[in-house]
Amino acid sequence: MGTTQLDTVPEPKYWHLRTVLSEALDSEFSVGEILPNERDLAARFGVARATLRQALEQLELEGRLQRRRGVGTTVAPPRMGVAVGSEQHVWPGAAGDAWQPADCSVAVPPPAVAKVLETESDEQVHVVRRSRMTHGQPVAAELLYIPAFSVPELSGIDAPAGVARARAVLRELQRLDLEGQDRAVELGSARADDAKELDRLPGAPVLVVTTRFVAEGRTAAVSVATYRADTCRLTFGDSGGVEIHHDPERRAS
């Protein structure tokens, strides 16, 4: 076979540095240890700080490093496996759901979500905010968008706001006969509100799982769940539900 154009492209400096840094993490540093500052690292490896930042960003994307507010860059523990089951008949908030409701509001959803829900561009929906924790640390945040037609019997008298309102919306949603659900996963960057809830810096890599719930032949709800890419590894199977598997010796910091 002949040589392709890509075969002749030299390896970027930051990628070579990423390999060298990865080897150093394995041999010289332990989980949770703080790395030297950028100036010292750049001097040690004889590279420009811009090149160093590219390499550090790549290692963070791969889950080898974590940037923590007020701490710096630390060596990350192994990712936790998050098994996302394929069971088709479980509403959010059903028994065994690991997510905890935090709040509920009424707002106009993002245009992409409104399109999936087939609501008007200015139509408000219920927005349930939920979180997921393990060992007391946040690993995921979720926004669940539920249009009014999915919870027609919802009353604002008994649960006007907050966690109680969120639980009331989820309870009413479960009255529908769930016909199916589908998921899409993509790599993204943490928005300011997600970053704060997940104890990450804005722009940190995240895994975004969008789930569409179908009932009565239409989209009844849309979930947008943001997982920490530095600590979570999503796996798919037929076990149903969501379960976080922990390394027996190391825990997420």
PDB file of C-alpha atoms in Angstrom:
ATOM      1  CA  MET A   1       0.000   0.000   0.000  1.00  0.00           C
ATOM      2  CA  GLY A   2       1.205   3.508  -0.751  1.00  0.00           C
ATOM      3  CA  THR A   3       1.904   6.203   1.782  1.00  0.00           C
ATOM      4  CA  THR A   4      -1.050   8.458   2.502  1.00  0.00           C
ATOM      5  CA  GLN A   5      -0.805  12.179   3.130  1.00  0.00           C
ATOM      6  CA  LEU A   6      -1.576  11.645   6.831  1.00  0.00           C
ATOM      7  CA  ASP A   7       1.362   9.249   7.130  1.00  0.00           C
ATOM      8  CA  THR A   8       3.730  12.118   6.343  1.00  0.00           C
ATOM      9  CA  VAL A   9       2.306  14.535   8.900  1.00  0.00           C
ATOM     10  CA  PRO A  10       4.691  14.884  11.872  1.00  0.00           C
ATOM     11  CA  GLU A  11       3.404  14.220  15.374  1.00  0.00           C
ATOM     12  CA  PRO A  12       2.290  17.476  17.060  1.00  0.00           C
ATOM     13  CA  LYS A  13       4.556  18.640  19.874  1.00  0.00           C
ATOM     14  CA  TYR A  14       1.724  18.652  22.394  1.00  0.00           C
ATOM     15  CA  TRP A  15       0.863  15.030  21.555  1.00  0.00           C
ATOM     16  CA  HIS A  16       4.428  13.890  22.098  1.00  0.00           C
ATOM     17  CA  LEU A  17       4.457  15.815  25.389  1.00  0.00           C
ATOM     18  CA  ARG A  18       1.153  14.199  26.334  1.00  0.00           C
ATOM     19  CA  THR A  19       2.828  10.779  25.968  1.00  0.00           C
ATOM     20  CA  VAL A  20       5.817  11.848  28.065  1.00  0.00           C
ATOM     21  CA  LEU A  21       3.584  13.345  30.741  1.00  0.00           C
ATOM     22  CA  SER A  22       1.421  10.219  30.824  1.00  0.00           C
ATOM     23  CA  GLU A  23       4.499   8.095  31.485  1.00  0.00           C
ATOM     24  CA  ALA A  24       5.571  10.500  34.238  1.00  0.00           C
ATOM     25  CA  LEU A  25       2.144  10.256  35.871  1.00  0.00           C
ATOM     26  CA  ASP A  26       2.504   6.474  36.008  1.00  0.00           C
ATOM     27  CA  SER A  27       6.028   6.460  37.419  1.00  0.00           C
ATOM     28  CA  GLU A  28       6.378   9.597  39.540  1.00  0.00           C
ATOM     29  CA  PHE A  29       2.957  10.638  40.836  1.00  0.00           C
ATOM     30  CA  SER A  30       0.164   9.058  42.841  1.00  0.00           C
ATOM     31  CA  VAL A  31      -3.587   9.553  42.685  1.00  0.00           C
ATOM     32  CA  GLY A  32      -4.621  12.910  44.141  1.00  0.00           C
ATOM     33  CA  GLU A  33      -1.103  14.360  44.027  1.00  0.00           C
ATOM     34  CA  ILE A  34      -0.857  17.975  42.864  1.00  0.00           C
ATOM     35  CA  LEU A  35       1.291  18.607  39.798  1.00  0.00           C
ATOM     36  CA  PRO A  36       3.912  21.387  39.750  1.00  0.00           C
ATOM     37  CA  ASN A  37       2.781  24.688  38.275  1.00  0.00           C
ATOM     38  CA  GLU A  38       2.796  25.275  34.527  1.00  0.00           C
ATOM     39  CA  ARG A  39       5.974  27.348  34.574  1.00  0.00           C
ATOM     40  CA  ASP A  40       7.967  24.614  36.296  1.00  0.00           C
ATOM     41  CA  LEU A  41       6.530  21.862  34.095  1.00  0.00           C
ATOM     42  CA  ALA A  42       7.236  23.805  30.912  1.00  0.00           C
ATOM     43  CA  ALA A  43      10.834  24.398  32.039  1.00  0.00           C
ATOM     44  CA  ARG A  44      11.307  20.744  32.958  1.00  0.00           C
ATOM     45  CA  PHE A  45      10.201  19.455  29.558  1.00  0.00           C
ATOM     46  CA  GLY A  46      11.616  22.332  27.542  1.00  0.00           C
ATOM     47  CA  VAL A  47       8.365  23.373  25.883  1.00  0.00           C
ATOM     48  CA  ALA A  48       6.297  26.518  25.575  1.00  0.00           C
ATOM     49  CA  ARG A  49       3.497  26.941  28.090  1.00  0.00           C
ATOM     50  CA  ALA A  50       0.940  26.921  25.254  1.00  0.00           C
ATOM     51  CA  THR A  51       2.164  23.461  24.225  1.00  0.00           C
ATOM     52  CA  LEU A  52       2.049  22.310  27.834  1.00  0.00           C
ATOM     53  CA  ARG A  53      -1.544  23.503  28.231  1.00  0.00           C
ATOM     54  CA  GLN A  54      -2.595  21.546  25.146  1.00  0.00           C
ATOM     55  CA  ALA A  55      -1.035  18.393  26.555  1.00  0.00           C
ATOM     56  CA  LEU A  56      -2.637  18.928  29.980  1.00  0.00           C
ATOM     57  CA  GLU A  57      -6.035  19.536  28.375  1.00  0.00           C
ATOM     58  CA  GLN A  58      -5.707  16.298  26.428  1.00  0.00           C
ATOM     59  CA  LEU A  59      -4.835  14.342  29.568  1.00  0.00           C
ATOM     60  CA  GLU A  60      -7.795  15.892  31.366  1.00  0.00           C
ATOM     61  CA  LEU A  61     -10.025  14.857  28.490  1.00  0.00           C
ATOM     62  CA  GLU A  62      -8.719  11.307  28.843  1.00  0.00           C
ATOM     63  CA  GLY A  63      -9.449  11.317  32.567  1.00  0.00           C
ATOM     64  CA  ARG A  64      -5.811  11.246  33.698  1.00  0.00           C
ATOM     65  CA  LEU A  65      -5.886  14.709  35.298  1.00  0.00           C
ATOM     66  CA  GLN A  66      -8.391  16.866  37.168  1.00  0.00           C
ATOM     67  CA  ARG A  67      -8.449  20.640  37.519  1.00  0.00           C
ATOM     68  CA  ARG A  68      -9.909  21.575  40.895  1.00  0.00           C
ATOM     69  CA  ARG A  69     -10.926  25.009  42.155  1.00  0.00           C
ATOM     70  CA  GLY A  70      -8.486  26.380  44.679  1.00  0.00           C
ATOM     71  CA  VAL A  71      -6.291  23.283  44.425  1.00  0.00           C
ATOM     72  CA  GLY A  72      -4.725  23.062  40.985  1.00  0.00           C
ATOM     73  CA  THR A  73      -4.136  20.141  38.654  1.00  0.00           C
ATOM     74  CA  THR A  74      -4.162  16.745  40.345  1.00  0.00           C
ATOM     75  CA  VAL A  75      -3.705  13.149  39.218  1.00  0.00           C
ATOM     76  CA  ALA A  76      -7.143  11.618  38.696  1.00  0.00           C
ATOM     77  CA  PRO A  77      -8.245   8.237  40.026  1.00  0.00           C
ATOM     78  CA  PRO A  78      -9.423   5.567  37.564  1.00  0.00           C
ATOM     79  CA  ARG A  79     -12.797   6.326  36.000  1.00  0.00           C
ATOM     80  CA  MET A  80     -15.866   4.756  37.581  1.00  0.00           C
ATOM     81  CA  GLY A  81     -17.975   2.602  35.285  1.00  0.00           C
ATOM     82  CA  VAL A  82     -21.503   3.945  34.923  1.00  0.00           C
ATOM     83  CA  ALA A  83     -23.722   1.262  33.394  1.00  0.00           C
ATOM     84  CA  VAL A  84     -26.650   2.777  31.531  1.00  0.00           C
ATOM     85  CA  GLY A  85     -29.217   0.002  31.142  1.00  0.00           C
ATOM     86  CA  SER A  86     -31.465  -0.468  28.138  1.00  0.00           C
ATOM     87  CA  GLU A  87     -34.692  -1.296  29.986  1.00  0.00           C
ATOM     88  CA  GLN A  88     -37.510   0.453  28.142  1.00  0.00           C
ATOM     89  CA  HIS A  89     -40.225   0.904  30.759  1.00  0.00           C
ATOM     90  CA  VAL A  90     -38.830   2.928  33.642  1.00  0.00           C
ATOM     91  CA  TRP A  91     -39.712   6.578  34.192  1.00  0.00           C
ATOM     92  CA  PRO A  92     -37.348   8.941  36.019  1.00  0.00           C
ATOM     93  CA  GLY A  93     -38.110   8.822  39.723  1.00  0.00           C
ATOM     94  CA  ALA A  94     -39.217   5.189  39.688  1.00  0.00           C
ATOM     95  CA  ALA A  95     -38.156   2.804  42.452  1.00  0.00           C
ATOM     96  CA  GLY A  96     -34.405   2.235  42.469  1.00  0.00           C
ATOM     97  CA  ASP A  97     -33.601   5.466  40.635  1.00  0.00           C
ATOM     98  CA  ALA A  98     -30.225   6.768  41.871  1.00  0.00           C
ATOM     99  CA  TRP A  99     -30.990  10.381  40.958  1.00  0.00           C
ATOM    100  CA  GLN A 100     -32.077  12.806  43.677  1.00  0.00           C
ATOM    101  CA  PRO A 101     -34.487  15.666  42.840  1.00  0.00           C
ATOM    102  CA  ALA A 102     -33.150  19.086  43.804  1.00  0.00           C
ATOM    103  CA  ASP A 103     -35.581  21.637  42.395  1.00  0.00           C
ATOM    104  CA  CYS A 104     -38.328  22.305  39.869  1.00  0.00           C
ATOM    105  CA  SER A 105     -39.107  25.413  37.849  1.00  0.00           C
ATOM    106  CA  VAL A 106     -41.173  26.458  34.844  1.00  0.00           C
ATOM    107  CA  ALA A 107     -39.194  27.810  31.898  1.00  0.00           C
ATOM    108  CA  VAL A 108     -38.850  27.852  28.130  1.00  0.00           C
ATOM    109  CA  PRO A 109     -36.552  24.955  27.142  1.00  0.00           C
ATOM    110  CA  PRO A 110     -33.584  25.327  24.778  1.00  0.00           C
ATOM    111  CA  PRO A 111     -34.639  25.373  21.106  1.00  0.00           C
ATOM    112  CA  ALA A 112     -33.218  21.888  20.466  1.00  0.00           C
ATOM    113  CA  VAL A 113     -35.244  20.436  23.361  1.00  0.00           C
ATOM    114  CA  ALA A 114     -38.400  22.315  22.322  1.00  0.00           C
ATOM    115  CA  LYS A 115     -38.044  20.814  18.847  1.00  0.00           C
ATOM    116  CA  VAL A 116     -37.895  17.273  20.254  1.00  0.00           C
ATOM    117  CA  LEU A 117     -40.845  17.947  22.564  1.00  0.00           C
ATOM    118  CA  GLU A 118     -42.744  19.546  19.673  1.00  0.00           C
ATOM    119  CA  THR A 119     -43.678  22.521  21.846  1.00  0.00           C
ATOM    120  CA  GLU A 120     -43.950  26.126  20.706  1.00  0.00           C
ATOM    121  CA  SER A 121     -40.730  28.136  20.759  1.00  0.00           C
ATOM    122  CA  ASP A 122     -42.021  30.292  23.633  1.00  0.00           C
ATOM    123  CA  GLU A 123     -43.959  27.577  25.478  1.00  0.00           C
ATOM    124  CA  GLN A 124     -42.873  26.928  29.060  1.00  0.00           C
ATOM    125  CA  VAL A 125     -42.363  23.418  30.431  1.00  0.00           C
ATOM    126  CA  HIS A 126     -41.588  21.917  33.817  1.00  0.00           C
ATOM    127  CA  VAL A 127     -37.827  21.681  34.385  1.00  0.00           C
ATOM    128  CA  VAL A 128     -36.840  19.210  37.099  1.00  0.00           C
ATOM    129  CA  ARG A 129     -33.244  19.494  38.265  1.00  0.00           C
ATOM    130  CA  ARG A 130     -31.702  16.341  39.718  1.00  0.00           C
ATOM    131  CA  SER A 131     -28.246  15.301  40.884  1.00  0.00           C
ATOM    132  CA  ARG A 132     -26.308  12.120  41.364  1.00  0.00           C
ATOM    133  CA  MET A 133     -23.752  11.522  44.086  1.00  0.00           C
ATOM    134  CA  THR A 134     -21.334   8.783  45.072  1.00  0.00           C
ATOM    135  CA  HIS A 135     -19.297   8.770  48.284  1.00  0.00           C
ATOM    136  CA  GLY A 136     -20.592  12.264  48.913  1.00  0.00           C
ATOM    137  CA  GLN A 137     -19.143  13.621  45.683  1.00  0.00           C
ATOM    138  CA  PRO A 138     -21.167  14.849  42.660  1.00  0.00           C
ATOM    139  CA  VAL A 139     -20.772  12.754  39.512  1.00  0.00           C
ATOM    140  CA  ALA A 140     -23.685  13.951  37.365  1.00  0.00           C
ATOM    141  CA  ALA A 141     -26.341  16.644  37.014  1.00  0.00           C
ATOM    142  CA  GLU A 142     -29.580  16.384  35.076  1.00  0.00           C
ATOM    143  CA  LEU A 143     -32.236  18.671  33.648  1.00  0.00           C
ATOM    144  CA  LEU A 144     -35.495  16.868  32.914  1.00  0.00           C
ATOM    145  CA  TYR A 145     -37.890  18.753  30.628  1.00  0.00           C
ATOM    146  CA  ILE A 146     -41.561  17.781  30.965  1.00  0.00           C
ATOM    147  CA  PRO A 147     -44.309  19.582  28.996  1.00  0.00           C
ATOM    148  CA  ALA A 148     -47.643  20.394  30.616  1.00  0.00           C
ATOM    149  CA  PHE A 149     -49.505  17.882  28.443  1.00  0.00           C
ATOM    150  CA  SER A 150     -47.532  15.042  30.055  1.00  0.00           C
ATOM    151  CA  VAL A 151     -48.730  15.942  33.586  1.00  0.00           C
ATOM    152  CA  PRO A 152     -52.247  17.344  33.060  1.00  0.00           C
ATOM    153  CA  GLU A 153     -53.413  16.549  36.605  1.00  0.00           C
ATOM    154  CA  LEU A 154     -50.512  18.307  38.317  1.00  0.00           C
ATOM    155  CA  SER A 155     -51.652  20.719  41.024  1.00  0.00           C
ATOM    156  CA  GLY A 156     -49.614  23.613  42.353  1.00  0.00           C
ATOM    157  CA  ILE A 157     -51.509  23.709  45.626  1.00  0.00           C
ATOM    158  CA  ASP A 158     -49.877  20.795  47.424  1.00  0.00           C
ATOM    159  CA  ALA A 159     -46.360  21.275  46.059  1.00  0.00           C
ATOM    160  CA  PRO A 160     -45.797  24.814  44.774  1.00  0.00           C
ATOM    161  CA  ALA A 161     -41.995  24.724  44.433  1.00  0.00           C
ATOM    162  CA  GLY A 162     -38.676  23.092  45.267  1.00  0.00           C
ATOM    163  CA  VAL A 163     -38.017  19.402  45.894  1.00  0.00           C
ATOM    164  CA  ALA A 164     -41.676  18.702  46.719  1.00  0.00           C
ATOM    165  CA  ARG A 165     -42.721  20.151  43.374  1.00  0.00           C
ATOM    166  CA  ALA A 166     -40.089  18.064  41.561  1.00  0.00           C
ATOM    167  CA  ARG A 167     -41.348  14.876  43.190  1.00  0.00           C
ATOM    168  CA  ALA A 168     -44.942  15.766  42.349  1.00  0.00           C
ATOM    169  CA  VAL A 169     -44.045  16.250  38.665  1.00  0.00           C
ATOM    170  CA  LEU A 170     -42.174  12.933  38.552  1.00  0.00           C
ATOM    171  CA  ARG A 171     -45.061  11.186  40.302  1.00  0.00           C
ATOM    172  CA  GLU A 172     -47.580  12.501  37.780  1.00  0.00           C
ATOM    173  CA  LEU A 173     -45.298  11.587  34.883  1.00  0.00           C
ATOM    174  CA  GLN A 174     -45.335   7.958  36.003  1.00  0.00           C
ATOM    175  CA  ARG A 175     -49.075   7.811  35.415  1.00  0.00           C
ATOM    176  CA  LEU A 176     -48.385   7.631  31.681  1.00  0.00           C
ATOM    177  CA  ASP A 177     -47.766   4.324  29.938  1.00  0.00           C
ATOM    178  CA  LEU A 178     -44.115   4.515  28.874  1.00  0.00           C
ATOM    179  CA  GLU A 179     -43.791   3.092  25.380  1.00  0.00           C
ATOM    180  CA  GLY A 180     -40.047   3.453  24.901  1.00  0.00           C
ATOM    181  CA  GLN A 181     -36.948   5.572  25.256  1.00  0.00           C
ATOM    182  CA  ASP A 182     -33.800   6.277  23.275  1.00  0.00           C
ATOM    183  CA  ARG A 183     -30.445   7.782  24.225  1.00  0.00           C
ATOM    184  CA  ALA A 184     -27.665   9.718  22.577  1.00  0.00           C
ATOM    185  CA  VAL A 185     -24.209  10.308  24.084  1.00  0.00           C
ATOM    186  CA  GLU A 186     -21.764  13.037  23.139  1.00  0.00           C
ATOM    187  CA  LEU A 187     -18.685  14.724  24.521  1.00  0.00           C
ATOM    188  CA  GLY A 188     -19.205  18.289  25.667  1.00  0.00           C
ATOM    189  CA  SER A 189     -17.828  21.114  27.793  1.00  0.00           C
ATOM    190  CA  ALA A 190     -19.261  22.004  31.190  1.00  0.00           C
ATOM    191  CA  ARG A 191     -21.385  25.131  31.230  1.00  0.00           C
ATOM    192  CA  ALA A 192     -21.000  27.478  34.181  1.00  0.00           C
ATOM    193  CA  ASP A 193     -24.017  26.112  36.084  1.00  0.00           C
ATOM    194  CA  ASP A 194     -23.098  22.457  35.464  1.00  0.00           C
ATOM    195  CA  ALA A 195     -19.471  23.106  36.398  1.00  0.00           C
ATOM    196  CA  LYS A 196     -20.499  24.624  39.713  1.00  0.00           C
ATOM    197  CA  GLU A 197     -22.770  21.716  40.585  1.00  0.00           C
ATOM    198  CA  LEU A 198     -20.177  19.115  39.563  1.00  0.00           C
ATOM    199  CA  ASP A 199     -17.288  20.914  41.289  1.00  0.00           C
ATOM    200  CA  ARG A 200     -15.454  21.367  37.992  1.00  0.00           C
ATOM    201  CA  LEU A 201     -14.102  24.399  36.155  1.00  0.00           C
ATOM    202  CA  PRO A 202     -16.199  25.855  33.309  1.00  0.00           C
ATOM    203  CA  GLY A 203     -15.188  24.222  30.044  1.00  0.00           C
ATOM    204  CA  ALA A 204     -14.110  20.970  31.696  1.00  0.00           C
ATOM    205  CA  PRO A 205     -14.889  17.867  29.570  1.00  0.00           C
ATOM    206  CA  VAL A 206     -18.228  16.210  30.304  1.00  0.00           C
ATOM    207  CA  LEU A 207     -20.299  13.375  28.864  1.00  0.00           C
ATOM    208  CA  VAL A 208     -23.801  14.475  27.906  1.00  0.00           C
ATOM    209  CA  VAL A 209     -26.500  11.788  27.748  1.00  0.00           C
ATOM    210  CA  THR A 210     -29.774  12.912  26.184  1.00  0.00           C
ATOM    211  CA  THR A 211     -32.745  10.583  26.716  1.00  0.00           C
ATOM    212  CA  ARG A 212     -36.136  10.891  25.023  1.00  0.00           C
ATOM    213  CA  PHE A 213     -39.115   9.251  26.725  1.00  0.00           C
ATOM    214  CA  VAL A 214     -42.070   8.305  24.527  1.00  0.00           C
ATOM    215  CA  ALA A 215     -45.685   7.866  25.668  1.00  0.00           C
ATOM    216  CA  GLU A 216     -48.971   7.948  23.770  1.00  0.00           C
ATOM    217  CA  GLY A 217     -47.084   8.192  20.502  1.00  0.00           C
ATOM    218  CA  ARG A 218     -45.230  11.401  21.300  1.00  0.00           C
ATOM    219  CA  THR A 219     -42.234  12.659  23.278  1.00  0.00           C
ATOM    220  CA  ALA A 220     -43.396  12.956  26.891  1.00  0.00           C
ATOM    221  CA  ALA A 221     -40.109  14.104  28.446  1.00  0.00           C
ATOM    222  CA  VAL A 222     -36.473  14.799  27.599  1.00  0.00           C
ATOM    223  CA  SER A 223     -33.571  14.276  29.984  1.00  0.00           C
ATOM    224  CA  VAL A 224     -30.212  16.005  29.511  1.00  0.00           C
ATOM    225  CA  ALA A 225     -27.763  14.429  31.965  1.00  0.00           C
ATOM    226  CA  THR A 226     -24.214  15.752  32.311  1.00  0.00           C
ATOM    227  CA  TYR A 227     -21.596  13.342  33.680  1.00  0.00           C
ATOM    228  CA  ARG A 228     -18.068  14.206  34.785  1.00  0.00           C
ATOM    229  CA  ALA A 229     -15.864  12.870  32.015  1.00  0.00           C
ATOM    230  CA  ASP A 230     -12.844  12.792  34.316  1.00  0.00           C
ATOM    231  CA  THR A 231     -14.417  10.285  36.709  1.00  0.00           C
ATOM    232  CA  CYS A 232     -17.144   8.482  34.741  1.00  0.00           C
ATOM    233  CA  ARG A 233     -16.987   5.813  32.051  1.00  0.00           C
ATOM    234  CA  LEU A 234     -20.373   5.030  30.507  1.00  0.00           C
ATOM    235  CA  THR A 235     -21.160   1.404  29.654  1.00  0.00           C
ATOM    236  CA  PHE A 236     -24.299   0.110  27.980  1.00  0.00           C
ATOM    237  CA  GLY A 237     -26.030  -3.207  28.572  1.00  0.00           C
ATOM    238  CA  ASP A 238     -29.323  -4.924  29.317  1.00  0.00           C
ATOM    239  CA  SER A 239     -29.184  -4.769  33.108  1.00  0.00           C
ATOM    240  CA  GLY A 240     -31.670  -1.880  33.305  1.00  0.00           C
ATOM    241  CA  GLY A 241     -31.386   1.184  35.516  1.00  0.00           C
ATOM    242  CA  VAL A 242     -28.130   2.979  36.246  1.00  0.00           C
ATOM    243  CA  GLU A 243     -25.426   1.632  38.502  1.00  0.00           C
ATOM    244  CA  ILE A 244     -22.037   3.114  39.436  1.00  0.00           C
ATOM    245  CA  HIS A 245     -19.247   0.575  39.841  1.00  0.00           C
ATOM    246  CA  HIS A 246     -16.344   1.571  42.099  1.00  0.00           C
ATOM    247  CA  ASP A 247     -12.710   0.590  41.965  1.00  0.00           C
ATOM    248  CA  PRO A 248     -12.145  -1.540  45.093  1.00  0.00           C
ATOM    249  CA  GLU A 249      -9.038   0.387  46.111  1.00  0.00           C
ATOM    250  CA  ARG A 250      -9.547   3.925  44.817  1.00  0.00           C
ATOM    251  CA  ARG A 251     -12.371   6.408  45.028  1.00  0.00           C
ATOM    252  CA  ALA A 252     -13.108   9.586  43.134  1.00  0.00           C
ATOM    253  CA  SER A 253     -11.626  12.671  44.691  1.00  0.00           C
TER     254      SER A 253
END
